[in-house]
CSV table of C-alpha atoms in Angstrom, one decimal:
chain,number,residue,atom,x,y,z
A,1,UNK,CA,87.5,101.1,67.0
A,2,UNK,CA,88.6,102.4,70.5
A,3,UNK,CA,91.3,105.1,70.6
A,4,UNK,CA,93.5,103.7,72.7
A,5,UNK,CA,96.9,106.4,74.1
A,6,UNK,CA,100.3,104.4,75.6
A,7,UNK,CA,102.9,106.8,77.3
A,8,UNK,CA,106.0,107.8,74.8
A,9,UNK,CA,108.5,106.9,77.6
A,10,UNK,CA,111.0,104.2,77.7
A,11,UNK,CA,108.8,102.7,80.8
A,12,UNK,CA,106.0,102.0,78.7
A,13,UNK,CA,107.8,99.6,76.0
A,14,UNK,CA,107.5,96.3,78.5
A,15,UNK,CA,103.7,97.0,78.6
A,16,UNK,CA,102.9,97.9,74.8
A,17,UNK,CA,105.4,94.8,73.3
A,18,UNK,CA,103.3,93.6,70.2
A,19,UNK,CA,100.4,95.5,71.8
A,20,UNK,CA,99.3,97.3,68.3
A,21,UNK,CA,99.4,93.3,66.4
A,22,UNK,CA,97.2,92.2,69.1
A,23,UNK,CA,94.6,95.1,69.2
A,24,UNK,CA,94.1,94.9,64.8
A,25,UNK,CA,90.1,94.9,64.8
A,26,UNK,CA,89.9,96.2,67.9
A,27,UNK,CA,91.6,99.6,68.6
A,28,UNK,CA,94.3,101.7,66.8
A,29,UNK,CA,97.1,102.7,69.2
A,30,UNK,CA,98.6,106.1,69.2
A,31,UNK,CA,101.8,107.7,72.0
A,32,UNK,CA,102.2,110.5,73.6
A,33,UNK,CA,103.6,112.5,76.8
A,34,UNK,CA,101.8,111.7,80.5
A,35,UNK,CA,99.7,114.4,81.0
A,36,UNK,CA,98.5,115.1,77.3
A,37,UNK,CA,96.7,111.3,77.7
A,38,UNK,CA,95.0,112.3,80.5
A,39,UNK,CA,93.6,115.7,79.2
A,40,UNK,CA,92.6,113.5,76.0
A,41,UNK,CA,90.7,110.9,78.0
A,42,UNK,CA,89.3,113.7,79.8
A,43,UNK,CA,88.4,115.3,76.7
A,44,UNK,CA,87.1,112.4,75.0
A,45,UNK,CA,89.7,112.6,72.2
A,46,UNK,CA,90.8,108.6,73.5
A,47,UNK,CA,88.8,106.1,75.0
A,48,UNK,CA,91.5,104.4,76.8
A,49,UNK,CA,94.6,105.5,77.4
A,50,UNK,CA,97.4,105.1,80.5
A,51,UNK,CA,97.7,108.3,82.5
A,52,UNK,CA,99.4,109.4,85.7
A,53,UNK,CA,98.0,108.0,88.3
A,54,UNK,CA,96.9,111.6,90.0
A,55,UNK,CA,95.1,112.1,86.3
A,56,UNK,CA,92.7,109.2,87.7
A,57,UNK,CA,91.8,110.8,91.5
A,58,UNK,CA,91.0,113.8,89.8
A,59,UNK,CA,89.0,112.6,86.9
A,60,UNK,CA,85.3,111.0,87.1
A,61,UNK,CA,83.3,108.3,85.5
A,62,UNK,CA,86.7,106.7,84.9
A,63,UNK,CA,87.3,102.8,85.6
A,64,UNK,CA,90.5,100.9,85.6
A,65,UNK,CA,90.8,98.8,82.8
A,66,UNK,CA,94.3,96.3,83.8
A,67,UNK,CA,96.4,95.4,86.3
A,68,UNK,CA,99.3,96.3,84.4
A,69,UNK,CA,100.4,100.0,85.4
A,70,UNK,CA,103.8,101.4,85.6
A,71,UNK,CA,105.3,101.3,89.1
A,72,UNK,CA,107.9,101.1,91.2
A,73,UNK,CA,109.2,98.9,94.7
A,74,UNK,CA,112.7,100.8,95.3
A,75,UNK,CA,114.8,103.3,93.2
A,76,UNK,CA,113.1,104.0,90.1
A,77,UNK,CA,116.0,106.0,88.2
A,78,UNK,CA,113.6,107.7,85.8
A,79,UNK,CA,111.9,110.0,88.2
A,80,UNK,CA,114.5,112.6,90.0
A,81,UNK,CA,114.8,115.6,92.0
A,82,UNK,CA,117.7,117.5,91.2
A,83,UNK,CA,118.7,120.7,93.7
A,84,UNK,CA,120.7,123.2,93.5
A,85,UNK,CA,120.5,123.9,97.4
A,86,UNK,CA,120.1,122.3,100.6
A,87,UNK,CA,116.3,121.0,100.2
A,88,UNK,CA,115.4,123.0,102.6
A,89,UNK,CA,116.2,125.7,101.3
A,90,UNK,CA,114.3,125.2,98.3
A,91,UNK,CA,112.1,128.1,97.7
A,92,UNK,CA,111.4,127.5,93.7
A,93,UNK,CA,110.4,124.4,91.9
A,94,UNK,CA,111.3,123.8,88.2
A,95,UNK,CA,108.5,120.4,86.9
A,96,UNK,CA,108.9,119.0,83.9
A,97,UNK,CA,106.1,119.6,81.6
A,98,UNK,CA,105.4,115.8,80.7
A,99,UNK,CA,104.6,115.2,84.7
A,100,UNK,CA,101.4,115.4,86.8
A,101,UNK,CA,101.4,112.1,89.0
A,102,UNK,CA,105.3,112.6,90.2
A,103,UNK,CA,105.0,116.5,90.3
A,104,UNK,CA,102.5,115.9,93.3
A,105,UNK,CA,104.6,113.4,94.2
A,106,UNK,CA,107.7,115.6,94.8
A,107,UNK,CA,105.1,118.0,96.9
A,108,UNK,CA,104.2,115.4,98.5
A,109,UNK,CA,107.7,114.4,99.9
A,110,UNK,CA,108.7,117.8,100.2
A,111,UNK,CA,105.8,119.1,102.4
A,112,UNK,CA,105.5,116.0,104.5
A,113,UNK,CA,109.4,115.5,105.5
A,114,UNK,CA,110.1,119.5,105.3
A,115,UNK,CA,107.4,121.0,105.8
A,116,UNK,CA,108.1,123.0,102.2
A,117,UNK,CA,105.8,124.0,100.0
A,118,UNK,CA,107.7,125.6,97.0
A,119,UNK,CA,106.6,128.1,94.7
A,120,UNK,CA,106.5,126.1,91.1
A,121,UNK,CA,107.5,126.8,87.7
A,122,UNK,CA,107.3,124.7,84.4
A,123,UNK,CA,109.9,123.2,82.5
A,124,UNK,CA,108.8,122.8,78.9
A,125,UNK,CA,109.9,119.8,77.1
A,126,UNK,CA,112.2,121.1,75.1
A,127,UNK,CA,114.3,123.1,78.0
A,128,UNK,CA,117.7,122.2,79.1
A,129,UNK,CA,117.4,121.9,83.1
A,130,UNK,CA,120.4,123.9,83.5
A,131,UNK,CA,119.1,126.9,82.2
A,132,UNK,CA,116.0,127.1,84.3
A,133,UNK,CA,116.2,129.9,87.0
A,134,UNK,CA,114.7,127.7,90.1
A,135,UNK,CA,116.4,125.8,93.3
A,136,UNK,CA,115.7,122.9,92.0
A,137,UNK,CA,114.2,120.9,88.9
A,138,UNK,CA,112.0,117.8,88.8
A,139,UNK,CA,112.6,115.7,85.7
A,140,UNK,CA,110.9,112.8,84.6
A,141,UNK,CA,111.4,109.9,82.0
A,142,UNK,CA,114.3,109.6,79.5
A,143,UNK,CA,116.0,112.7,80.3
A,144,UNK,CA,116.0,112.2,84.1
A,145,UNK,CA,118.0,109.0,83.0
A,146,UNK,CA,120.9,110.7,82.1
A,147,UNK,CA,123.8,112.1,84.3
A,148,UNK,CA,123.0,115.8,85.4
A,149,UNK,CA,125.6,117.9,83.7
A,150,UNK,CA,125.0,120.6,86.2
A,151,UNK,CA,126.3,121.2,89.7
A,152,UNK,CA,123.5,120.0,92.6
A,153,UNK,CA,123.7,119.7,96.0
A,154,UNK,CA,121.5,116.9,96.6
A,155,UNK,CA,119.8,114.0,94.0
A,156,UNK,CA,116.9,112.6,95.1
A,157,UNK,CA,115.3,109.2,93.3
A,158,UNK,CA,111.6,109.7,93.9
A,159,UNK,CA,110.5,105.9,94.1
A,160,UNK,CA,113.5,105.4,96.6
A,161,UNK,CA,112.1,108.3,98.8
A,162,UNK,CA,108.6,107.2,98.5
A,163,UNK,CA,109.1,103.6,98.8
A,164,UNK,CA,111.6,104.1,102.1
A,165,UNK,CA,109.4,106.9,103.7
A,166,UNK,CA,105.8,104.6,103.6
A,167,UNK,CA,106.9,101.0,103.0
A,168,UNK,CA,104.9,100.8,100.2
A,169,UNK,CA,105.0,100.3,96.2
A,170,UNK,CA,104.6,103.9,93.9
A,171,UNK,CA,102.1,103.6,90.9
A,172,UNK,CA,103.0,106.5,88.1
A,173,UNK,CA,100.7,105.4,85.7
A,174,UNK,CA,97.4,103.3,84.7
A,175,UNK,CA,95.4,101.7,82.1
A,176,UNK,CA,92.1,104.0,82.4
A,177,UNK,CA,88.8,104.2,80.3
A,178,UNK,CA,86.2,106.2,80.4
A,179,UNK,CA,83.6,104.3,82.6
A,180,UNK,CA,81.0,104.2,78.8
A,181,UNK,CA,83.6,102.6,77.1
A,182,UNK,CA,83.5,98.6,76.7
A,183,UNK,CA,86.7,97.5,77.7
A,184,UNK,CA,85.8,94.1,78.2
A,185,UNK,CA,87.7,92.3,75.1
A,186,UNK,CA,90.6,95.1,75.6
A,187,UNK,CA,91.6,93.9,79.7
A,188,UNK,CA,93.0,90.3,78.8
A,189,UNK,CA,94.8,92.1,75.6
A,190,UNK,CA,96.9,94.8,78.0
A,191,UNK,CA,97.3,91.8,80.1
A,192,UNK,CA,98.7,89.6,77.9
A,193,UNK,CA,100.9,92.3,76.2
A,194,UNK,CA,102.8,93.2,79.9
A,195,UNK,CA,102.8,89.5,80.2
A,196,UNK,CA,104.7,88.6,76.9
A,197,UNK,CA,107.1,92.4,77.7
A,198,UNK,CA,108.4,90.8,80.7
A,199,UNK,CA,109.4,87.7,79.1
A,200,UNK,CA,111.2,89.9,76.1
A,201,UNK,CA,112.8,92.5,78.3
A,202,UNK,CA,116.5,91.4,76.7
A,203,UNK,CA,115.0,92.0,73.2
A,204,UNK,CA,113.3,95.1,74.2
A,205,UNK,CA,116.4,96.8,75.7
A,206,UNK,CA,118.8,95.8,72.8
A,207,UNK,CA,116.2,97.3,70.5
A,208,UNK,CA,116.0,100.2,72.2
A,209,UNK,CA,119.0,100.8,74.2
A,210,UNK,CA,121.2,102.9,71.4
A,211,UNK,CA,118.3,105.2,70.6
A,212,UNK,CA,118.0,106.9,74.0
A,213,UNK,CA,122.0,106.9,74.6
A,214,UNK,CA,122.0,103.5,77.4
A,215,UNK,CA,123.7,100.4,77.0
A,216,UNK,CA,121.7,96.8,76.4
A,217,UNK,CA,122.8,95.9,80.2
A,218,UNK,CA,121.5,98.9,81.7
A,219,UNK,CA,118.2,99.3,80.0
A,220,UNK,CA,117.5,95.2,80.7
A,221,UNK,CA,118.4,96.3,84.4
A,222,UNK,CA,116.1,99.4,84.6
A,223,UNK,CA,113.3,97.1,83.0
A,224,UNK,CA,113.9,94.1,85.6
A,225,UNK,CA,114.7,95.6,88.5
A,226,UNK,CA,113.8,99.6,88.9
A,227,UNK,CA,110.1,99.0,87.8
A,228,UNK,CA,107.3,96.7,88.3
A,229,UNK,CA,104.3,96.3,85.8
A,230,UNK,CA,101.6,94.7,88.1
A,231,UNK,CA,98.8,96.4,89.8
A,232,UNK,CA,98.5,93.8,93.3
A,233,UNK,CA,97.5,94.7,96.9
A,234,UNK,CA,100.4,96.8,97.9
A,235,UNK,CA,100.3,98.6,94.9
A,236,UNK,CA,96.8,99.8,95.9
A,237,UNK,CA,97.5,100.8,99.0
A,238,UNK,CA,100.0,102.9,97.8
A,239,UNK,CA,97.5,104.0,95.3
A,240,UNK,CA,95.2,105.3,98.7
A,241,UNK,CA,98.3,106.5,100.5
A,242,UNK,CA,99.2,108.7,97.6
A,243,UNK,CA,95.2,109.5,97.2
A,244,UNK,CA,95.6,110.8,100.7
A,245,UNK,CA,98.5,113.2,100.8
A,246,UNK,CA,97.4,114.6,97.8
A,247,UNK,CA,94.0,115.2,99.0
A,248,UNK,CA,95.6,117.0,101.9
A,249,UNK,CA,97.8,118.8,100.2
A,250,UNK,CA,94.8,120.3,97.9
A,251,UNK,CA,96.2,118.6,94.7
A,252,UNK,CA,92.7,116.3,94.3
A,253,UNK,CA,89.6,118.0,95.0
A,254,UNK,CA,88.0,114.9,96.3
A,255,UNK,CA,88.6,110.7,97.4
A,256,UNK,CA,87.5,108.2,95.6
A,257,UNK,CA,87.6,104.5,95.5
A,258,UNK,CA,89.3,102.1,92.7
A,259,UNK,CA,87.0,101.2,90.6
A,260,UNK,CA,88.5,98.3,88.1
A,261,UNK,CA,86.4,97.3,85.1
């Protein structure tokens, strides 16, 4: 039985609809946050699992199992910078815990159109953003969903930056597998689960809209029009512009190509 990880996050529910039905023989499906995928895949703990997209430059003997990811073409909502200051006058760096592909990301932006390069801090889970002593805080996921209750100079979407700055598509997350693993019956499975998602995304938010404190409309909205689920050309070179930044910034240690099962 693989050990397959999904992403806890509202994003993911389009691409595991019905995905735990259609893996019975196959896998066993388990959630949790971003980055503790990753260091399980890495570990060995999964076989499969859908990590930040950074998790996959870093990592080796590692293939691509789907082209369903998590990514975005504009505004993404869920992914936001929120400072105090002027940003640039940001000199300290709150990330959320949960994040690895869109704290780079934030470093990213903030080096290349600032020239900053902030002293970090983490922001555990289970801190409220207003009590962290930094210029600015990086949240990601449900709670970046939500009005800031604090006072901020500036608000920055992170897929609307990136996707303005380079003219390209922003991929947070993959389907990845270690490269021993036979993933072979599992590709058409993740396939077929984004595919059927997208077709329920008015049952999915009405489901799921109460719970995390959003109306039907404006869950069925995020779904349909802040994110995308397929992995095509432009998504990959955004993959390899990313890849590059981050290599120049020191945040991979190496390149690497996409390899795809």
């Amino acid at each position: 039985m693989l050990r397959i990880g999904a992403v806890s996050y509202l994003n993911t529910r389009p691409l595991v609809y019905g995905l735990a039905q259609r893996l019975a023989g196959l896998g066993q499906l388990s959630f949790n946050l971003p980055s503790r995928l990753a260091d399980d895949l890495a570990a060995g703990r999964l076989d499969v699992a859908l990590i930040p997209s950074i998790e996959y430059f870093r990592g080796v003997g590692q293939q691509i199992v789907s082209d369903a990811v998590i990514a975005c073409r504009g505004p993404v909502w869920s992914v936001r910078l929120l400072s105090r200051v002027p940003i640039g006058e940001i000199r300290c760096l709150a990330l959320d815990e949960g994040s690895r592909t869109s704290a780079a990301l934030v470093r990213i932006l903030l080096a290349e159109q600032y020239g900053l390069h902030p002293e970090t801090v983490p922001l555990p889970m289970e801190s409220d953003p207003d009590t962290i002593d930094a210029d600015a805080v990086l949240l990601i996921g449900d709670r970046a969903m939500h009005p800031a209750a604090g006072v901020y100079h500036e608000i920055w979407d992170l897929g609307d930056r990136w996707c303005r700055w380079t003219e390209l598509p922003f991929v947070f997350a993959m389907w990845v597998a270690r490269q021993d693993v036979d993933v072979s019956q599992l590709a058409p499975i993740l396939s077929a689960a984004r595919d059927e998602g997208l077709q329920q995304l008015a049952e999915i938010a009405g489901r799921e809209a109460g719970g995390h404190g959003l109306t039907t409309p404006d869950l069925h909205h995020y779904f349909a029009h802040h994110l995308h689920f397929r992995l095509g050309a432009e998504e990959q070179a955004g993959l390899h512009r990313y890849q590059r930044h981050a290599a120049k910034l020191g945040l991979i240690a190496n390149q690497r190509e996409l390899v795809f099962q």
